[in-house]
Short mmCIF file of C-alpha atoms in Angstrom, two decimals:
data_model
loop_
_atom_site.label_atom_id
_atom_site.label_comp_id
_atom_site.label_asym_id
_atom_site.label_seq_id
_atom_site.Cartn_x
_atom_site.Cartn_y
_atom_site.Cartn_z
CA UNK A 114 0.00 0.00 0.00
CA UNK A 115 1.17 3.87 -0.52
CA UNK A 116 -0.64 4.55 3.09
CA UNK A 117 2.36 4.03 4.96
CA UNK A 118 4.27 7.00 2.54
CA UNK A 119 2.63 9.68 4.35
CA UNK A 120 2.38 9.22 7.96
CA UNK A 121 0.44 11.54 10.13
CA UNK A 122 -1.80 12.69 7.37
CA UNK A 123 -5.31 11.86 6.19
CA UNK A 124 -6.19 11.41 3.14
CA UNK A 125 -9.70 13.20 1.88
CA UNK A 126 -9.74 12.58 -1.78
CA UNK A 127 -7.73 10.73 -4.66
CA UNK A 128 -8.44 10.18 -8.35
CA UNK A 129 -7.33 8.32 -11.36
CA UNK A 130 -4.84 9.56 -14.19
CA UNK A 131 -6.39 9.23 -17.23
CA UNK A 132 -5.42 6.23 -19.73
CA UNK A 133 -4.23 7.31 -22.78
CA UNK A 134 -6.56 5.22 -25.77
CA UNK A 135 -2.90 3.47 -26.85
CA UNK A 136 -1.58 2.82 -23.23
CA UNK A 137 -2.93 0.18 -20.63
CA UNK A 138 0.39 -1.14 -18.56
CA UNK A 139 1.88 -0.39 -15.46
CA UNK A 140 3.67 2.58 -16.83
CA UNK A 141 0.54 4.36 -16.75
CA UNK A 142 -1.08 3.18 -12.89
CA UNK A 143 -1.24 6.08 -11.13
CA UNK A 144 -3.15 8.05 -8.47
CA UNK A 145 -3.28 11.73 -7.15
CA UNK A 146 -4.16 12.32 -3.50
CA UNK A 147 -5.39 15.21 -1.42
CA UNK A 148 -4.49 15.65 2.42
CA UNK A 149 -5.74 17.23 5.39
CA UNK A 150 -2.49 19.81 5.48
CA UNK A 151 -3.00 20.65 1.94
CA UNK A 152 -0.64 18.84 -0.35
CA UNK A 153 -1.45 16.59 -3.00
CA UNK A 154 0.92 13.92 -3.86
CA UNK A 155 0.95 11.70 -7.24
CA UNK A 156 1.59 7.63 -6.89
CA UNK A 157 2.95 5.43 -8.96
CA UNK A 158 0.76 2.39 -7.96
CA UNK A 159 2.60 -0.42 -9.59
CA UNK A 160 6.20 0.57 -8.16
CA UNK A 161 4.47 1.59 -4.73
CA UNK A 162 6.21 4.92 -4.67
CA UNK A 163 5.05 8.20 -4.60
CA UNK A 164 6.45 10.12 -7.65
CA UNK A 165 5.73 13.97 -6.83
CA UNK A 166 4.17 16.43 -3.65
CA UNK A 167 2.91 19.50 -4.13
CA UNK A 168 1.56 22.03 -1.89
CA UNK A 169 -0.58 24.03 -3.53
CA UNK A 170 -3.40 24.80 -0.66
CA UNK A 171 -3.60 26.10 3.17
CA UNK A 172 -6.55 24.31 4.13
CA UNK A 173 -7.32 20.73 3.91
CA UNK A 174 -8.03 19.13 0.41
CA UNK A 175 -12.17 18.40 -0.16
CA UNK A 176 -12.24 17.78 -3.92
CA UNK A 177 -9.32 16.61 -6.44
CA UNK A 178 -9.61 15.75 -10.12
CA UNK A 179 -7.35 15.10 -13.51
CA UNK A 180 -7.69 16.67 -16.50
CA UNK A 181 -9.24 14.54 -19.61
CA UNK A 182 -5.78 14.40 -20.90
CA UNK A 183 -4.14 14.03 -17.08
CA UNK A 184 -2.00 17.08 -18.22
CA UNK A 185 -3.31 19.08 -15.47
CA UNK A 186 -4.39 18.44 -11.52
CA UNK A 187 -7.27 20.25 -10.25
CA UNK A 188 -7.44 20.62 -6.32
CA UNK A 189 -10.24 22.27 -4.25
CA UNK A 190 -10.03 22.62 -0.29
CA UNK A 191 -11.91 23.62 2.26
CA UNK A 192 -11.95 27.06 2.24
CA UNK A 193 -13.54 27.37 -1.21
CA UNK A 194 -10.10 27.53 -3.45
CA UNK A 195 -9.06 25.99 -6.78
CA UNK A 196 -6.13 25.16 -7.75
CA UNK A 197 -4.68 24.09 -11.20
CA UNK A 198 -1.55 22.62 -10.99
CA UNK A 199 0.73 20.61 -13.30
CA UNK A 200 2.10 17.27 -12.62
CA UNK A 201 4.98 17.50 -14.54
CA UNK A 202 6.69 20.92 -13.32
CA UNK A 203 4.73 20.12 -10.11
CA UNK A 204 3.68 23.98 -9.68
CA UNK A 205 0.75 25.70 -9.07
CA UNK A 206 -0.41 27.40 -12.50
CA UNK A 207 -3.56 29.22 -11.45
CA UNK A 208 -6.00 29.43 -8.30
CA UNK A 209 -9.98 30.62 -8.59
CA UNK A 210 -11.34 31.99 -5.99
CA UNK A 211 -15.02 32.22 -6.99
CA UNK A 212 -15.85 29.57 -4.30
CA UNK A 213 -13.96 30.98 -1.47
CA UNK A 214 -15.29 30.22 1.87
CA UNK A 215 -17.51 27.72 1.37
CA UNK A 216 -15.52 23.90 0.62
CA UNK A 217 -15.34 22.55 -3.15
CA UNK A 218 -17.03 19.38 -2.94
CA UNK A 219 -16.67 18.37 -6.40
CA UNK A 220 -14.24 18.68 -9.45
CA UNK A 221 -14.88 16.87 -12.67
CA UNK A 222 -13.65 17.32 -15.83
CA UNK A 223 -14.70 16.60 -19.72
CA UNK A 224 -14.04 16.80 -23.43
CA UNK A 225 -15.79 19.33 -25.81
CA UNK A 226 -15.04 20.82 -28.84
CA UNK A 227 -13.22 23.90 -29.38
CA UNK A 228 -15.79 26.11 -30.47
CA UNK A 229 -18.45 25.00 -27.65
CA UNK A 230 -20.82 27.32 -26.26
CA UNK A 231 -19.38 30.13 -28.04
CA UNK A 232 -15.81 29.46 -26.10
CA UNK A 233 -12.35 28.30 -26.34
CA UNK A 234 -10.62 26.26 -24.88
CA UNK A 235 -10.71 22.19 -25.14
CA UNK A 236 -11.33 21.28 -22.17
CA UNK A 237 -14.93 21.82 -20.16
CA UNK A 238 -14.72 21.86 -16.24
CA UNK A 239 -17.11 21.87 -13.54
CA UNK A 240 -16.81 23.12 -9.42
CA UNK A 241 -19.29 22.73 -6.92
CA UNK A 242 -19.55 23.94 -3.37
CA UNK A 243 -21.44 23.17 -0.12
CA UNK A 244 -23.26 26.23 -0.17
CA UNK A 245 -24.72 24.93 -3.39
CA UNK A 246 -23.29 27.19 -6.24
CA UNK A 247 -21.63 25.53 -9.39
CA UNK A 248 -18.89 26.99 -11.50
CA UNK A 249 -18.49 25.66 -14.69
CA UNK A 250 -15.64 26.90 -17.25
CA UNK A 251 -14.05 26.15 -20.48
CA UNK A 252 -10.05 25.79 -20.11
CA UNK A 253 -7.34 26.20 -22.47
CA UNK A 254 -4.30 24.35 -20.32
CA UNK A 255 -1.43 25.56 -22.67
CA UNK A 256 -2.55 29.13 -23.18
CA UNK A 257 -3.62 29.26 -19.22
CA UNK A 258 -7.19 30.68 -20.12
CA UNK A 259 -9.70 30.07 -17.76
CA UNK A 260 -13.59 31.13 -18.73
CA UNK A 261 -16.38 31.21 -16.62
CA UNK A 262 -19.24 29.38 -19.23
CA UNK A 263 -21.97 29.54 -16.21
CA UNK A 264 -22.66 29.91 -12.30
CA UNK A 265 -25.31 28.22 -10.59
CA UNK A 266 -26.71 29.04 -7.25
CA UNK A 267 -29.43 26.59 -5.95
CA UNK A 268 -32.23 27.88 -3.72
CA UNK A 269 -32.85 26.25 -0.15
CA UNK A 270 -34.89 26.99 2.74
CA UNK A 271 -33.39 27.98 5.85
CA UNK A 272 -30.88 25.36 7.09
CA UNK A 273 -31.81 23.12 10.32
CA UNK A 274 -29.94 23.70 13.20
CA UNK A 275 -28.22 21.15 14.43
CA UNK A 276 -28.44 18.85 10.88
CA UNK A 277 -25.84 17.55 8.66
CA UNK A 278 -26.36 19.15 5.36
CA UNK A 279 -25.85 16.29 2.61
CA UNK A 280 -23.59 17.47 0.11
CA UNK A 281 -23.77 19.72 -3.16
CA UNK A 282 -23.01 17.41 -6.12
CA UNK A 283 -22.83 18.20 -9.78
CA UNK A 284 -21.88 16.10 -12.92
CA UNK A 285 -21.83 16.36 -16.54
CA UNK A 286 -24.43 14.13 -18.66
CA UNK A 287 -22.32 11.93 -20.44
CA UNK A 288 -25.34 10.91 -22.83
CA UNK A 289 -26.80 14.20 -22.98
CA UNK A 290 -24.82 16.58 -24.50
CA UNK A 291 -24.42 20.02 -22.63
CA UNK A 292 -26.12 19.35 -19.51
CA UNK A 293 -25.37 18.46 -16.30
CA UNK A 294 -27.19 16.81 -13.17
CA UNK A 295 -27.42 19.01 -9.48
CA UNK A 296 -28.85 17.24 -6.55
CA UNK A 297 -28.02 19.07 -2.90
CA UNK A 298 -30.16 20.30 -0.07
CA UNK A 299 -32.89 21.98 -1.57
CA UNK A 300 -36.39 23.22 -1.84
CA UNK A 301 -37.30 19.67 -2.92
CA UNK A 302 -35.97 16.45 -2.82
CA UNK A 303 -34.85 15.50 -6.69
CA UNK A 304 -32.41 15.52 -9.18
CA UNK A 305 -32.25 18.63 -11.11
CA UNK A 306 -30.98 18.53 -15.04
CA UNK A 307 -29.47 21.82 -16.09
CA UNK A 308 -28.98 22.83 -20.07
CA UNK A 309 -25.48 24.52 -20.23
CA UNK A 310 -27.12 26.07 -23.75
CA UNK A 311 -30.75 26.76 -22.79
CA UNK A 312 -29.57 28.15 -19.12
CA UNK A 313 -32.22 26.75 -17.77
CA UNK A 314 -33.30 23.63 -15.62
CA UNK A 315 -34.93 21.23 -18.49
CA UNK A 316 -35.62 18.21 -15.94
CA UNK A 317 -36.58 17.03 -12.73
CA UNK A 318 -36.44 13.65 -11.27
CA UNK A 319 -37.91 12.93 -7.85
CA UNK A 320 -35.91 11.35 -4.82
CA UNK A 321 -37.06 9.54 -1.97
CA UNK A 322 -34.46 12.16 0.37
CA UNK A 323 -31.80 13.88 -0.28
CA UNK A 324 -28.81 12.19 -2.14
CA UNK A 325 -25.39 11.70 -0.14
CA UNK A 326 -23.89 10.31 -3.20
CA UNK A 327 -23.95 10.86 -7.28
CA UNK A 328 -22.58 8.60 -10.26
CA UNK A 329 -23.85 8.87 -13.54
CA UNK A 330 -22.70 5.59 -16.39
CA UNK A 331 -20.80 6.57 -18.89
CA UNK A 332 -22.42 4.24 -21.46
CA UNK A 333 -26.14 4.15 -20.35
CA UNK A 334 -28.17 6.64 -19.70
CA UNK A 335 -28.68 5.58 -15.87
CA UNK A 336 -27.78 7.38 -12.47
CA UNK A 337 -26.67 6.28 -9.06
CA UNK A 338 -27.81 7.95 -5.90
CA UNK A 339 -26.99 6.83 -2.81
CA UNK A 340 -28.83 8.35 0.81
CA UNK A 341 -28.59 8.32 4.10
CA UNK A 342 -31.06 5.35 4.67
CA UNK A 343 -28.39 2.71 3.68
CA UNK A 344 -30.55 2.95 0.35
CA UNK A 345 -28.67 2.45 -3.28
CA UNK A 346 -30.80 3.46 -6.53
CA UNK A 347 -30.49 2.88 -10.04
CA UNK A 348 -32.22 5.55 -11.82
CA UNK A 349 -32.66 5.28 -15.46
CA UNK A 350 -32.98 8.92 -17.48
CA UNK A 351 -34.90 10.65 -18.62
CA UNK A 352 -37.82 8.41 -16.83
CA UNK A 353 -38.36 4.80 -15.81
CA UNK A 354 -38.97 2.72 -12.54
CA UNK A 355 -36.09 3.30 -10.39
CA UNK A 356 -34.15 -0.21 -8.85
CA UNK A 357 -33.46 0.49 -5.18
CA UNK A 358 -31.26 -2.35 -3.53
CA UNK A 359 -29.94 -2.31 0.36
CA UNK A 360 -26.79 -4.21 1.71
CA UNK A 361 -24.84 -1.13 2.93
CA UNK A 362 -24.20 -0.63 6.99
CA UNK A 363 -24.52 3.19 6.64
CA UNK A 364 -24.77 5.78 4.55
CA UNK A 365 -24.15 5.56 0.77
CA UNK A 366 -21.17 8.09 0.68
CA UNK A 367 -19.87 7.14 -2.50
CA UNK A 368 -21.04 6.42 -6.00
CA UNK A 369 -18.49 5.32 -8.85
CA UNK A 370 -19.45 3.73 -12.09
CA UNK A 371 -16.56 1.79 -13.85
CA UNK A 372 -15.37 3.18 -17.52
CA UNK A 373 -17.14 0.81 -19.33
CA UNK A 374 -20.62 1.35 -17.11
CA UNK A 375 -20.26 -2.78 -16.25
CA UNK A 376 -19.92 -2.44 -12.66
CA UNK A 377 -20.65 -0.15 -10.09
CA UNK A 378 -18.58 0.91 -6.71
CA UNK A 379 -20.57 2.08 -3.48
CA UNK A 380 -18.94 2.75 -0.20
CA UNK A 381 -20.44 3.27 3.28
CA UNK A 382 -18.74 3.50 6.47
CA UNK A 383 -17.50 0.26 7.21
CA UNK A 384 -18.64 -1.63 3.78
CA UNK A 385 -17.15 -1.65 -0.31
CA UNK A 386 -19.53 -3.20 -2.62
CA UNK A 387 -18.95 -3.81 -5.71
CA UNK A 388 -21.92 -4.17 -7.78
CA UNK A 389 -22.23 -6.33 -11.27
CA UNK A 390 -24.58 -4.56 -13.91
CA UNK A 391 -26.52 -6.99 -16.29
CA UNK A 392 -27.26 -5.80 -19.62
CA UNK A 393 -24.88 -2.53 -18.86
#
């Protein structure tokens, strides 16, 4: 394990580097991590080393993603930051502060086409914080541009005292060009789809509570939610009966759907499933 390379610390968030189409061998196994004092550090899983630290953030790491092309790290922390940094000169290129003072709770990344939206750039981003906004931008790595494309802010009563608020999740559609899926604390309890080109919310699905956890397959159009009731639902879009399934100890805190939309990772407090999707 690469656990035992950074004593003292916690870990808070880690993602994959990309695979490049040609490559699929050891050369290429690697993970970034975020910390609780700030750093990120890249691993080389199949040597069991870690290859690079950075320290691009004062407050503990929330959020952490790669770039499509894993030419770029992106980093959010707990007091609302951004930060773009590059894994192979291992500095800091850029930091948004849009989100400041409320933690990034999630960073993903996608493809578009140059001309998108009326934009440049390559490379379509997305940040979301636990106050419930959502940035999402159009990047040009190599030229360092960084465009704001849209900004979200997500209406909610007053919040309970004395709750835990779940969190405020956002991905892109991967079957539905230009939109993306909210769901958050809110007036209601659903899944909101949001047209990047319309500006507009163009869909609602209802939830039985509010989500904890968001995945959405990359080759079907399905989503997976997981709540607080130990509950784990397969929702296909835009409608259809939703497949609920229990088994987890705890909360569902964590959704993943594999590349290939075959199998599906939840994670709860004390319990990893790992589910098997039939016809996927």
């Amino acid at each position: 394990t690469v656990s035992s390379l950074v004593p003292l610390q916690s870990c808070q968030c880690l993602a994959w580097k990309p695979h490049p189409v040609r490559v699929w061998g050891d050369e290429s196994q690697h993970v970034v991590a975020g910390y609780s004092d700030g750093t990120i550090r890249v691993f080389n899983i199949s040597r069991t080393e870690m290859e690079l630290k950075m320290h691009p953030h004062s407050a503990s790491l929330t959020a952490i993603a790669y770039s499509t092309d894993g030419e770029m790290i992106l980093s959010g922390g707990k007091d609302g930051l951004v930060a773009v940094s590059s894994p192979h000169t291992g500095l800091t290129v850029h930091v948004l502060a849009e989100h400041k003072g409320s933690p990034i709770t999630t960073l993903q990344c996608t493809r578009k086409q140059y001309h998108d939206f009326g934009v440049e750039g390559g490379e379509l981003w997305l940040a979301s914080s636990s106050d419930r906004r959502v940035s999402v931008w159009a990047s040009d790595w190599l030229k360092d541009k960084y465009e704001l494309l849209d900004w979200l802010s997500f209406p909610a009563p007053d919040d309970p005292k004395g709750l835990d608020l779940p969190p405020s999740l956002a991905a892109f559609c991967p079957w539905e060009h230009g939109v993306l899926v909210y769901v958050g604390f809110g007036v209601q309890e659903e899944a909101l789809f949001y047209s990047l080109c319309k500006k507009q919310v163009v869909r609602k699905v209802s939830l039985p509570a509010f989500a904890t956890s968001l995945s959405l397959s990359p080759a079907t159009p399905f989503m997976a939610l997981g709540f607080g009731a130990r509950l784990l639902r397969l929702q296909p879009c835009p409608a259809g009966a939703p497949q609920d399934y229990t088994g987890h100890d705890d909360a569902v805190e964590l959704c993943r759907f594999s590349p290939s939309g075959r199998s599906l990772l939840t994670a709860s407090h004390s319990a990893l499933l790992v589910w098997e999707l039939r016809g996927a």
